[in-house]
Coordinates of C-alpha atoms in Angstrom, one line a residue:
Chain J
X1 CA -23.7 1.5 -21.4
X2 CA -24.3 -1.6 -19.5
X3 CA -22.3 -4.7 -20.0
X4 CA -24.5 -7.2 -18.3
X5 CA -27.3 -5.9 -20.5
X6 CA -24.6 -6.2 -24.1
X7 CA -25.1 -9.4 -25.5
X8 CA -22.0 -9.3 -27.3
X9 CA -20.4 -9.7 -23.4
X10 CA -22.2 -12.7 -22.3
X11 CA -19.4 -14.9 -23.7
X12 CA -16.9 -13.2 -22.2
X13 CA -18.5 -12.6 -18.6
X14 CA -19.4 -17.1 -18.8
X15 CA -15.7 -17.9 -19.7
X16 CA -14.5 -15.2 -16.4
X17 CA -17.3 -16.7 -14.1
X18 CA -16.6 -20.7 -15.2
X19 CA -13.1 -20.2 -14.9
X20 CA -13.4 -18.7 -11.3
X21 CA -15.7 -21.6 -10.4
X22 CA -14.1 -24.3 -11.4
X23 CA -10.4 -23.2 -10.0
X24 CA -12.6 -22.4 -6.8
X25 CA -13.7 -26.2 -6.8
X26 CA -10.6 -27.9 -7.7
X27 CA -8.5 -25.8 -5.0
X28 CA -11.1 -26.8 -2.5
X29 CA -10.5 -30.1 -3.7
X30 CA -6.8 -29.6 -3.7
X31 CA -6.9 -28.5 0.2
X32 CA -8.7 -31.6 1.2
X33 CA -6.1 -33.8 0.1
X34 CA -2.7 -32.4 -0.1
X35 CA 0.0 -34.2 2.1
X36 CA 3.9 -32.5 1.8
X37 CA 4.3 -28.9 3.5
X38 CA 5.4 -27.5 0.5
X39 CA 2.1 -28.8 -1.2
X40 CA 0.0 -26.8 1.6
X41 CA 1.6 -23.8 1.3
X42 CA 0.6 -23.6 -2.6
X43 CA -2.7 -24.3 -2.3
X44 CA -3.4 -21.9 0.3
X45 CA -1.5 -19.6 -1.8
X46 CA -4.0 -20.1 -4.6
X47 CA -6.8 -20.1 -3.3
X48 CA -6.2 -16.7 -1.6
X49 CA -5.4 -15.5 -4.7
X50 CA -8.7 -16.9 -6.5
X51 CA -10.5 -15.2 -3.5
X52 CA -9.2 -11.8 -4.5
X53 CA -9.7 -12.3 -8.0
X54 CA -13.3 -12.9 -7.2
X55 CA -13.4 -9.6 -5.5
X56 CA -10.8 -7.8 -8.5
X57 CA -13.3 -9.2 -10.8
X58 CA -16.3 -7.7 -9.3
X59 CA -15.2 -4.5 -8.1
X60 CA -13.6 -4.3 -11.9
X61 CA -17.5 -5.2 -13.6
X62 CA -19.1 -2.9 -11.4
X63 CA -16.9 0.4 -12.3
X64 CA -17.2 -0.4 -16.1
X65 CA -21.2 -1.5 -15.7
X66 CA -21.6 1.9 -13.6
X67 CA -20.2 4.4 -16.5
X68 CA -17.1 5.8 -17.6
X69 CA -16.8 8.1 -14.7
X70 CA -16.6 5.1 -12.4
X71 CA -14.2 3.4 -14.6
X72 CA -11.8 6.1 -14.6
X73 CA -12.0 6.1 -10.8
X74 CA -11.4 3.1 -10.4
X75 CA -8.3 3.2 -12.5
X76 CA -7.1 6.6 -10.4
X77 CA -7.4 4.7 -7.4
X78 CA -5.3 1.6 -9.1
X79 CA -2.8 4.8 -9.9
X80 CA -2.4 6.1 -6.7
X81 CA -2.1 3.1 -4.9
X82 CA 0.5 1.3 -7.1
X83 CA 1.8 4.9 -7.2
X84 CA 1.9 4.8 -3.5
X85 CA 4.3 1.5 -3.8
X86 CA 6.7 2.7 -6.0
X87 CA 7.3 5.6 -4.0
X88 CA 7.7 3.5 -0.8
X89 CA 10.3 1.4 -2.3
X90 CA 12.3 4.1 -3.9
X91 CA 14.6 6.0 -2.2
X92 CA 13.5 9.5 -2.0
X93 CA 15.1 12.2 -0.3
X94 CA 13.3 14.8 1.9
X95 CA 14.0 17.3 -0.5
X96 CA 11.2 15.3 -2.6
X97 CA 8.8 16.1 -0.5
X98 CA 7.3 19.7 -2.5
X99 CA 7.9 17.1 -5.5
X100 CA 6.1 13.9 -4.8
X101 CA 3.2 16.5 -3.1
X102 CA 3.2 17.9 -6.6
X103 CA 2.8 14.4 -8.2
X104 CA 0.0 13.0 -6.0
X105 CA -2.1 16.0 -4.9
X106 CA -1.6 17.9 -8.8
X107 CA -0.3 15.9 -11.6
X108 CA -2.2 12.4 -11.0
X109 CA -5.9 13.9 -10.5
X110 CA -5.3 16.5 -13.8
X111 CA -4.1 13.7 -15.7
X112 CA -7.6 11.6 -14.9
X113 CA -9.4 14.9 -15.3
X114 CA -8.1 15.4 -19.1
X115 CA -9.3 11.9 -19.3
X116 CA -12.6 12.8 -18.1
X117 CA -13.2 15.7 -19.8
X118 CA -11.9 13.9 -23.2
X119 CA -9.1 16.5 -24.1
X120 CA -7.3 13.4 -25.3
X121 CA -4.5 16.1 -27.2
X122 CA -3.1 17.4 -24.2
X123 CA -3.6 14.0 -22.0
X124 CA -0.8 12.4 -24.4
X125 CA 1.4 14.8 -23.5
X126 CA 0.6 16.3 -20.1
X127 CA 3.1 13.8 -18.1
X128 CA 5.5 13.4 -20.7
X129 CA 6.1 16.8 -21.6
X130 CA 4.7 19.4 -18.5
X131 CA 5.1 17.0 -15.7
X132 CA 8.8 15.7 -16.5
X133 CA 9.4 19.3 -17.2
X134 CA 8.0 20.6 -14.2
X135 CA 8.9 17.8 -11.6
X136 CA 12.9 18.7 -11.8
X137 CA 12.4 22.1 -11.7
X138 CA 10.2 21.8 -8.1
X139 CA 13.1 19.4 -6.8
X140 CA 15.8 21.4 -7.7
X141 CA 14.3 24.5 -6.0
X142 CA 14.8 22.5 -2.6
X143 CA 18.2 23.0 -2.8
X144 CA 19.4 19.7 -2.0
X145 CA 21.5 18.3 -4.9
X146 CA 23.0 14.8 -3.8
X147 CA 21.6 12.0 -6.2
X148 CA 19.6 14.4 -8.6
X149 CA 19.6 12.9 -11.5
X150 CA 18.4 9.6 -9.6
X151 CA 15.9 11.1 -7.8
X152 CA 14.2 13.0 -10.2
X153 CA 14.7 9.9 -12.6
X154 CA 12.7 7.2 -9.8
X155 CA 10.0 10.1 -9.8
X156 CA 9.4 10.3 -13.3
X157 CA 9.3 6.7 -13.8
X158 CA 7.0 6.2 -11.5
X159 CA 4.8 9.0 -12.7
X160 CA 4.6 7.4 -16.0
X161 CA 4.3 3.5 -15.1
X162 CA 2.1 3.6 -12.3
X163 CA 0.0 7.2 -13.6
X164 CA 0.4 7.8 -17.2
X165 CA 0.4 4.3 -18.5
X166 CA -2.2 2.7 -16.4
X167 CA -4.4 5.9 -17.4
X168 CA -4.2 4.2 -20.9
X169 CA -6.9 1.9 -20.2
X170 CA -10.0 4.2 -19.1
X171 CA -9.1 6.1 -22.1
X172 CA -10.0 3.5 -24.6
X173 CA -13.2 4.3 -23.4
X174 CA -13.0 7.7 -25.4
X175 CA -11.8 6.1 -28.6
X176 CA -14.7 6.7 -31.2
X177 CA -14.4 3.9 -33.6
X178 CA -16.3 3.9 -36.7
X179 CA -19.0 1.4 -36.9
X180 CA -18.5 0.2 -33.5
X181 CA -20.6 2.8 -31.8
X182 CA -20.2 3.5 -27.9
X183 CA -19.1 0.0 -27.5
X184 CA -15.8 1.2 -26.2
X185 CA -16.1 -0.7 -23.1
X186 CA -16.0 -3.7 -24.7
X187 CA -12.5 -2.9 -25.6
X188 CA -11.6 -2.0 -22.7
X189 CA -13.0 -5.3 -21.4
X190 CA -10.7 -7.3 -23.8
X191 CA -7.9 -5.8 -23.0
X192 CA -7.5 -6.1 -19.2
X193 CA -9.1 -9.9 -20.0
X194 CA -6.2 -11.0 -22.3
X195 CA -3.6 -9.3 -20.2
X196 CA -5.1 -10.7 -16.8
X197 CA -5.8 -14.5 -18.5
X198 CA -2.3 -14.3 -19.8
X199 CA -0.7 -13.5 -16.7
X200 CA -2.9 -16.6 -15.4
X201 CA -2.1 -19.0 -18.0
X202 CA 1.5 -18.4 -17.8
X203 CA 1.5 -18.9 -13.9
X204 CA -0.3 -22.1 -14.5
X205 CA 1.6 -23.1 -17.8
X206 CA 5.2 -22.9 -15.7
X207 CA 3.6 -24.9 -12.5
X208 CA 2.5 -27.4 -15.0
X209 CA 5.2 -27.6 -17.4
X210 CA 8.1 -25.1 -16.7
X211 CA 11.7 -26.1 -17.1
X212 CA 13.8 -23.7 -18.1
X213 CA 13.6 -20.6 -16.6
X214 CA 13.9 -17.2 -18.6
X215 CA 15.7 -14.9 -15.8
X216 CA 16.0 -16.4 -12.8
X217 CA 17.6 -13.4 -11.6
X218 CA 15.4 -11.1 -12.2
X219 CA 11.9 -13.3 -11.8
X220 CA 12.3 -16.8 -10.5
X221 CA 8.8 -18.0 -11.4
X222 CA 8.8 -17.3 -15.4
X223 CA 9.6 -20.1 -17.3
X224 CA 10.1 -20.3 -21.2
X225 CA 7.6 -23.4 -21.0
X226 CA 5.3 -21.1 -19.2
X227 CA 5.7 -17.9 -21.1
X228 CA 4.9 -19.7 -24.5
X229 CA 1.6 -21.8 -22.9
X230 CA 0.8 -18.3 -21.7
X231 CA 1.0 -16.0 -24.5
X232 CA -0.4 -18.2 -27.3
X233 CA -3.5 -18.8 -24.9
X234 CA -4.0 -15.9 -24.6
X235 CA -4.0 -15.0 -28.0
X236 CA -6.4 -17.5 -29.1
X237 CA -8.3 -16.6 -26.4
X238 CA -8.7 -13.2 -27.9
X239 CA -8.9 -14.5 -31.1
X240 CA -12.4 -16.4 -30.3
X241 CA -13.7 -13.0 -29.1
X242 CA -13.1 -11.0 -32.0
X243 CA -16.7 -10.4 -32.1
X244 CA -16.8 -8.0 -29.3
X245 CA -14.5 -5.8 -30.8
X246 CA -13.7 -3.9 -34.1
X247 CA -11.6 -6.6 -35.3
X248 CA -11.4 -9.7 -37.8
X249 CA -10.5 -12.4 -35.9
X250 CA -6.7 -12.6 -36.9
X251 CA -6.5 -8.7 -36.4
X252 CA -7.9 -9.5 -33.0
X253 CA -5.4 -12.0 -32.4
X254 CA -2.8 -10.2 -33.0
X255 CA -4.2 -7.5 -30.9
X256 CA -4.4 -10.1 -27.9
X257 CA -0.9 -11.4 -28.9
X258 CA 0.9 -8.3 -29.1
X259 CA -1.2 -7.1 -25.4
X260 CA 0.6 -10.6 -23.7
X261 CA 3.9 -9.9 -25.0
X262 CA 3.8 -6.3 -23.5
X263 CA 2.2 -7.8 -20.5
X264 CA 5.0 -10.3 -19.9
X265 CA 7.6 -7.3 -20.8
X266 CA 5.8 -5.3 -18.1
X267 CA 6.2 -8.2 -15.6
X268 CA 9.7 -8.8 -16.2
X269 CA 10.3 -5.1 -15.8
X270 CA 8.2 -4.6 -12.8
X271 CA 9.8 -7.9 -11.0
X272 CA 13.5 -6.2 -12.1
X273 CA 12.4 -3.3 -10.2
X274 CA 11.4 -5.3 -7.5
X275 CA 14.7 -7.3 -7.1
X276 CA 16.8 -4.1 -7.1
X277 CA 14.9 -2.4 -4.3
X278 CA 15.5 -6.2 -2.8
X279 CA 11.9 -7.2 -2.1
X280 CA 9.8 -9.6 -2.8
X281 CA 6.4 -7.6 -3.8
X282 CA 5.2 -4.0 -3.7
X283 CA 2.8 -4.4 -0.8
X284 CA 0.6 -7.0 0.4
X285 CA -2.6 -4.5 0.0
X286 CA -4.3 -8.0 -2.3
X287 CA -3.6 -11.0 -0.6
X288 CA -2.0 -13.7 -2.5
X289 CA -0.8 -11.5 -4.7
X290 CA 0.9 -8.6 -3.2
X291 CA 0.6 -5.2 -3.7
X292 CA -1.5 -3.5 -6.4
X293 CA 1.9 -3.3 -8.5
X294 CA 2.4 -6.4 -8.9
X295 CA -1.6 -7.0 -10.3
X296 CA -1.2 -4.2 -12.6
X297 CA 2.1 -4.7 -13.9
X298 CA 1.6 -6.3 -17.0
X299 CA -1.5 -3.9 -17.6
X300 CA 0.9 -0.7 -17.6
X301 CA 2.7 -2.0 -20.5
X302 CA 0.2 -3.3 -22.1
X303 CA -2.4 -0.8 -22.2
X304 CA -0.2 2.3 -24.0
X305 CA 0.3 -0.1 -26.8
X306 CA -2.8 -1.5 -27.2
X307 CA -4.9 2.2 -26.7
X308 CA -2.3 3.0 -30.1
X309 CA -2.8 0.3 -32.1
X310 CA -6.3 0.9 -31.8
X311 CA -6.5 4.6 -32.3
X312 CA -4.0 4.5 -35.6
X313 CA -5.3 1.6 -37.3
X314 CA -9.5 1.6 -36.4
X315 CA -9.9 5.1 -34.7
X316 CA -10.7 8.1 -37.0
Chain F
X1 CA -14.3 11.1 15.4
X2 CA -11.1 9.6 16.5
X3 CA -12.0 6.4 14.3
X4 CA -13.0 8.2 11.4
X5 CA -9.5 10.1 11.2
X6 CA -7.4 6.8 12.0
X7 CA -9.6 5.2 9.4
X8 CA -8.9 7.5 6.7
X9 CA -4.8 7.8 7.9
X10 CA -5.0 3.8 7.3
X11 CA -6.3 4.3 3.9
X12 CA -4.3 7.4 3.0
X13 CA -1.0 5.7 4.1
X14 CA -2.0 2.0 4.0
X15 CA -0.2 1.7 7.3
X16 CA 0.0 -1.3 9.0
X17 CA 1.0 -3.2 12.0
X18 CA 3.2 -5.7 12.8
X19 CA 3.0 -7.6 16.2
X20 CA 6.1 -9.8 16.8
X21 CA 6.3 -9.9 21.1
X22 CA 3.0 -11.4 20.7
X23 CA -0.5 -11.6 18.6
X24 CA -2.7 -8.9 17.7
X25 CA -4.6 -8.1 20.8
X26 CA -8.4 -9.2 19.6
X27 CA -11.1 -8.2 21.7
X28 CA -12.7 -9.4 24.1
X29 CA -10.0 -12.6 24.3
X30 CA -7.8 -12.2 27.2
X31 CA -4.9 -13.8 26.0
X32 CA -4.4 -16.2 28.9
X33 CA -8.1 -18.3 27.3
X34 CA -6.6 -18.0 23.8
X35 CA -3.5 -20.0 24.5
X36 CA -3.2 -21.9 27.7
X37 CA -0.6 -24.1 26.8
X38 CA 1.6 -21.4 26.7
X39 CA 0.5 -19.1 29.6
X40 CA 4.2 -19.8 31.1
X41 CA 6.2 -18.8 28.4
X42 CA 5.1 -15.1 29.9
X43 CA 4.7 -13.7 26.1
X44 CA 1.4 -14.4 26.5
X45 CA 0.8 -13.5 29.6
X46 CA 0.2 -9.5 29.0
X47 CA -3.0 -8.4 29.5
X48 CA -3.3 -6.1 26.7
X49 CA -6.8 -4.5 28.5
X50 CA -4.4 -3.4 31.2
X51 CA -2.8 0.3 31.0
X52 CA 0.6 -0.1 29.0
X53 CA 2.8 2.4 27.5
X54 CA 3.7 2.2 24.1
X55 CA 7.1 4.2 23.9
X56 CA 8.6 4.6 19.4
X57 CA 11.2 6.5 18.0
X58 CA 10.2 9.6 16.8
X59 CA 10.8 11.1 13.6
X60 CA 8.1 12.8 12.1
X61 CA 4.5 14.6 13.1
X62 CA 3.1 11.4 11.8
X63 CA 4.4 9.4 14.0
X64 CA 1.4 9.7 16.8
X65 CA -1.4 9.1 14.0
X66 CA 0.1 6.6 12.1
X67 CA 0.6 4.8 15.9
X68 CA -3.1 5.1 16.9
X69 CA -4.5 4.4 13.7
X70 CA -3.2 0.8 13.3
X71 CA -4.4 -0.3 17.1
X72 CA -7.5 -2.0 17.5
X73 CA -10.1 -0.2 18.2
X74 CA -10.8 -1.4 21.7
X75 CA -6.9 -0.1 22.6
X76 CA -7.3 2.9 20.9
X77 CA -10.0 4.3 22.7
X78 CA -7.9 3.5 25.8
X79 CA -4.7 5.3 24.9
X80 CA -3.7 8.8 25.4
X81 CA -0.4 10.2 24.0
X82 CA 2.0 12.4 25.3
X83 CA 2.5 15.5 23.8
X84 CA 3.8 19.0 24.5
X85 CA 2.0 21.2 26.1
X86 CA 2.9 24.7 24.9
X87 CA 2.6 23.6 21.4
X88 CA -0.7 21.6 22.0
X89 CA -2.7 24.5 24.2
X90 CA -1.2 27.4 22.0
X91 CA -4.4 28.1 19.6
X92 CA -7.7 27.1 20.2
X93 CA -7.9 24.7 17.3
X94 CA -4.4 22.6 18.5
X95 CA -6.4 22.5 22.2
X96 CA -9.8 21.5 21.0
X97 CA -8.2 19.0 18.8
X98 CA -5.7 17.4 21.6
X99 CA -7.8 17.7 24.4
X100 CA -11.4 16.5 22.6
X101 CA -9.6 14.4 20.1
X102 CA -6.7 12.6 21.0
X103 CA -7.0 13.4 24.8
X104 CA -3.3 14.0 25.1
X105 CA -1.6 14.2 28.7
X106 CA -0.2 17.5 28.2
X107 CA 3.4 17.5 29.1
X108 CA 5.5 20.7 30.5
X109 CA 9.1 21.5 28.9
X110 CA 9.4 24.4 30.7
X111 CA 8.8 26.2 34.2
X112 CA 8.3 23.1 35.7
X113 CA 6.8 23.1 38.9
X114 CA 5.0 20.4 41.2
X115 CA 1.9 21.1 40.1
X116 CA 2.9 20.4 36.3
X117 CA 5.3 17.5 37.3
X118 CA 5.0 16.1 33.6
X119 CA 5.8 12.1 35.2
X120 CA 3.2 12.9 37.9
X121 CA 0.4 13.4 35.1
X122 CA 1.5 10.7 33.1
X123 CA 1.2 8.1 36.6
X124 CA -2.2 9.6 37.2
X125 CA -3.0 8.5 33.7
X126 CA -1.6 5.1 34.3
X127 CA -3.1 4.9 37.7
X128 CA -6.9 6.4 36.1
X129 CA -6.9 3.0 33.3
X130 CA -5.3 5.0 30.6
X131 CA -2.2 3.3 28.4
X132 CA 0.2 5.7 26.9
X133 CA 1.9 6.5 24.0
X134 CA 5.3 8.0 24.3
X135 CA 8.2 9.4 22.5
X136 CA 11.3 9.1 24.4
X137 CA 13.8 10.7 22.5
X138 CA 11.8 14.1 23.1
X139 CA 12.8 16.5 19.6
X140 CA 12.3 14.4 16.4
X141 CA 15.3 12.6 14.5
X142 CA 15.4 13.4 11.0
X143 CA 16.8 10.6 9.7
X144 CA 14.6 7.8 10.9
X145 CA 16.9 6.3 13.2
X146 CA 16.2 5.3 16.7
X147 CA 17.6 8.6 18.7
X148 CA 19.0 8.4 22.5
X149 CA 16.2 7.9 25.0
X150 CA 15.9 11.0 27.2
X151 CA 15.5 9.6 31.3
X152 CA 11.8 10.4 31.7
X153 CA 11.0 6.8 30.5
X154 CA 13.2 5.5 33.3
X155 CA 11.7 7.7 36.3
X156 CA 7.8 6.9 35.2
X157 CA 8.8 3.2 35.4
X158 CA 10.5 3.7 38.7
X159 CA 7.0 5.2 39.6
X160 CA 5.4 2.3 38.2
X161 CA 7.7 -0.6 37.9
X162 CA 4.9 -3.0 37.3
X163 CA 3.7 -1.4 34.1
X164 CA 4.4 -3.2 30.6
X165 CA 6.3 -1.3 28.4
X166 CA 6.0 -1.7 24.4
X167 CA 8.7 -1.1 22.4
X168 CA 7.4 0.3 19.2
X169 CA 9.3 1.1 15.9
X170 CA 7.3 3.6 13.6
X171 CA 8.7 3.0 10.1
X172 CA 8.6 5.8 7.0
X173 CA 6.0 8.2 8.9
X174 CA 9.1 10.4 8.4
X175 CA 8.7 10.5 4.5
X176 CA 4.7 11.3 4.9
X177 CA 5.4 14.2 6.9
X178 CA 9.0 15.3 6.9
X179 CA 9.9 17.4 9.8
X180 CA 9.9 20.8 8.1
X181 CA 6.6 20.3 6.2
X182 CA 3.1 21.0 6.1
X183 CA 1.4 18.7 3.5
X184 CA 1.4 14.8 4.1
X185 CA 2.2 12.4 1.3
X186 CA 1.3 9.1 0.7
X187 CA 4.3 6.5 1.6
X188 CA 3.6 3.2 3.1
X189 CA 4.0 3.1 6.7
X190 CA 4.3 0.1 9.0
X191 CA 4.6 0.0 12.8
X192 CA 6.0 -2.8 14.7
X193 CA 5.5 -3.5 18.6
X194 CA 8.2 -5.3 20.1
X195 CA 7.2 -8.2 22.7
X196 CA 7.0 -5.9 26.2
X197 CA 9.6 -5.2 28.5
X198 CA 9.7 -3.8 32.4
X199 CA 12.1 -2.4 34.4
X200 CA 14.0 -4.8 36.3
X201 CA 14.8 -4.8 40.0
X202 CA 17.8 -2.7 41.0
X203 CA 18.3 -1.7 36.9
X204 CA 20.8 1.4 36.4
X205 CA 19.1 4.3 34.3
X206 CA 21.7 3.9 31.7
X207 CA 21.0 0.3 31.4
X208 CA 17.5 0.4 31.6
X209 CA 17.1 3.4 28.8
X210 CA 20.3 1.3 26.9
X211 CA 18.0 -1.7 26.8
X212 CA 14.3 0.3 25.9
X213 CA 16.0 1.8 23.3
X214 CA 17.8 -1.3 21.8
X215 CA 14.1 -2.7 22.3
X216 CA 12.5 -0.3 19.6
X217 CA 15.7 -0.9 17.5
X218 CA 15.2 -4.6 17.1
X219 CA 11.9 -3.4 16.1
X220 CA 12.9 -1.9 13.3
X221 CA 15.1 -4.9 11.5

């Protein structure tokens, strides 16, 4: 299916492309005239990151115009690289090594494979069950016992934040919904959209407004001011496109609602991560941004619980 | 072919480099035009076109790739690393690969004679246009740490005295390929060259090598 042929997208694609214009405009307005250091900094920090969403927003359109096939490659890729991160920052022992070979080369491309050839039973389960089974086992056989349990733990939780949950949005593409047809990547569409524009709003929301900070500790930049400008924008947001999925409009909502709220929990999470490893990002693979962690963040909580939802309450 | 390999090492690791003794050498710019103002301040006065050795801390089999695959392009076709000879010439693969591939200066451990001087054929290198890549410490170090410099360092710069040396600190090519195994793994490398050093007039081995090594571990803070 191709979503700059579906009408039903045209809204969707004109709210993306206006939004990207404009903030290209004003920050180009912005540069011309800013004075203080601090001020300069900012704005060269934005605008980076509005050049990489340009090219995040493209390379994302493509994949899901090209087929599910591309889609799902595109979100292996994500896996691996943000994968990739989490290993970097965790300390792993050389013992790991069979391990982690075992997670990138074996368990990551089977779990996209189940994906692709829609055995959605055993997909569910595959890292949960035979991949945290499997993983001690290949570590413990190395012989080296000092940290275990942490070890083993930081490889698991990787496997399932940066493999199994992001693997949760190509595989609302295999959801069949009943009178919705193969519209499935419209879905998927909405979902990273409201997760993405919530992230956004909330960055711009706690700039604009933010006082009080939620956890200053753990990630300086959210504010409460923020956090609420973010999440109820999005919402609405998602409520106005309720037409492009297989929702009411207060069912879709609460659909884009409940997607920000795991997206902020995901944030926080990811950024608690971040501060006990004692960095500041997981790479700097997207400029302005970071790494490919801290993009997708949000997305890895959000996508498990949204993919649910779905399937329980609209799937067969 | 070279290019290819380093291309897909940069993508399969996402290594990257670091340059804090002085810019990424661009090419084509001689650093002298790019900054005359300060030309004195000696930093900028390396001529990164000229034969240098790049000298790391060696930890893994990585370590060499990861190295050549974040130069420039224009450097890389001009270095040639150091490697051992028995291990490199003992199959046909290993010798087609270092010889045609990485044109490595093959370095004797054992039954050395004048004719296989290892410092000789790395000074015929220097002397021929080459730069080299060199690992110091000899054996790896498992632990990632900067090792004790063996003196071969010191009698190729007493050789060559006016030859830059880079120190360079290769940074978690360990965890990609752990010393021990055979399958490389994704980790994040970086590699960071230090602003060059030379040996100084009258300089003691121990100092020197002292002061090379310190070099590469200021490079890795």
């Amino acid at each position: 299916m191709n979503i700059f042929k579906d009408l039903a997208m045209l809204p969707m694609l004109i709210v993306i492309f206006s939004l990207l214009i404009v903030s290209t405009v004003v920050t180009f307005f912005l540069s011309k005239n800013v004075r203080s250091q601090k001020r300069k900094i900012l704005v060269t920090n934005l605008q980076e990151r509005i050049r990489a969403w340009w090219v995040m927003i493209a390379v994302f359109l493509i994949a899901t115009a090209t087929g599910g096939l591309t889609s799902l490659m595109l979100f292996a890729v994500c896996s691996f690289v943000a994968l990739r991160e989490f290993i970097t920052l965790t300390p792993t022992s050389r013992a790991d090594h069979r391990c982690l070979t075992w997670v990138f080369f074996v368990i990551l491309p089977l779990n996209y494979f189940l994906l692709a050839i829609h055995w959605y039973g055993l997909f569910v389960i595959f890292i949960p069950v035979y991949a945290f089974l499997w993983i001690p086992v290949t570590s413990a056989l190395s012989g080296d016992s000092k940290d275990f349990l942490s070890r083993t733990a930081n490889i698991q939780w990787g496997l399932m934040i940066c493999v199994y949950f992001v693997s949760y949005a190509p595989a609302i593409l295999g959801l069949m919904i009943p009178s919705y047809g193969a519209h499935s990547a419209r879905l998927l569409c909405f979902l990273v959209f409201v997760v993405q524009i919530s992230d956004v709003m909330q960055y711009v929301f706690g700039k604009l407004f933010g006082r009080h900070k939620i956890a200053p500790l753990v990630s300086p930049n959210k504010t409460i001011e923020g956090f609420i400008g973010g999440v109820i924008f999005a919402a609405l947001l998602g409520a106005s496109f309720w037409w492009m999925t297989p929702f009411s409009p207060w069912q879709a909502g609460c659909m884009a609602l409940i997607i920000a709220l795991a997206g902020f929990g995901g944030g926080i999470v990811m950024s608690a991560i971040k501060r006990d490893r004692g960095v500041k990002d997981y790479g700097n693979l997207i400029p302005g941004h970071g790494g490919m962690m801290d993009r997708i963040d949000s997305l890895c909580f959000a996508a498990p619980l949204f993919y649910h939802l779905t399937r329980y309450f609209f799937a067969h | 072919m070279l290019n290819a390999i380093c291309s897909f090492i940069k993508l399969f690791t996402g290594a990257q480099a670091r340059w804090l003794g002085e810019e990424c050498p661009v090419e084509g710019v001689t650093p002298l035009q790019s900054s005359p103002s300060s030309a004195d301040s000696n930093l900028f006065l390396t001529d990164n076109a000229r034969p240098r050795i790049y000298y790391a801390n060696h930890t893994s089999h990585a370590d060499c790739m990861v190295l050549l695959s974040v130069l420039p392009r224009h450097i890389r076709k001009m270095v040639r690393p150091a490697a051992a000879e028995d291990y490199w010439m003992a199959t046909p693969l290993r010798r087609w690969f270092a010889l045609r591939i990485l044109n490595i200066i093959p370095i004797a451990r054992s039954q050395l004679t004048k004719a296989n001087n290892p410092i000789q054929r790395l000074v015929v290198a220097l002397d021929e246009g080459s730069s080299i890549i060199i690992f110091p410490q000899g054996g790896r170090q498992d632990d990632g740490e900067v090792g004790e410099f063996k003196c071969g360092l010191y009698h190729l710069c007493r050789r060559r005295p006016e030859i830059e040396l880079v120190p360079t600190y290769i940074d978690n090519a360990n965890r990609v390929l752990p010393k021990g195994s055979h399958i490389p793994i994704p980790v994040v490398c970086s590699v960071t060259f230090g602003a060059p050093i030379r040996l100084l007039d009258g300089e003691s081995k121990e100092d020197f090598l002292k002061r090379a090594q310190n070099a590469v571990a200021r490079c890795a803070a």
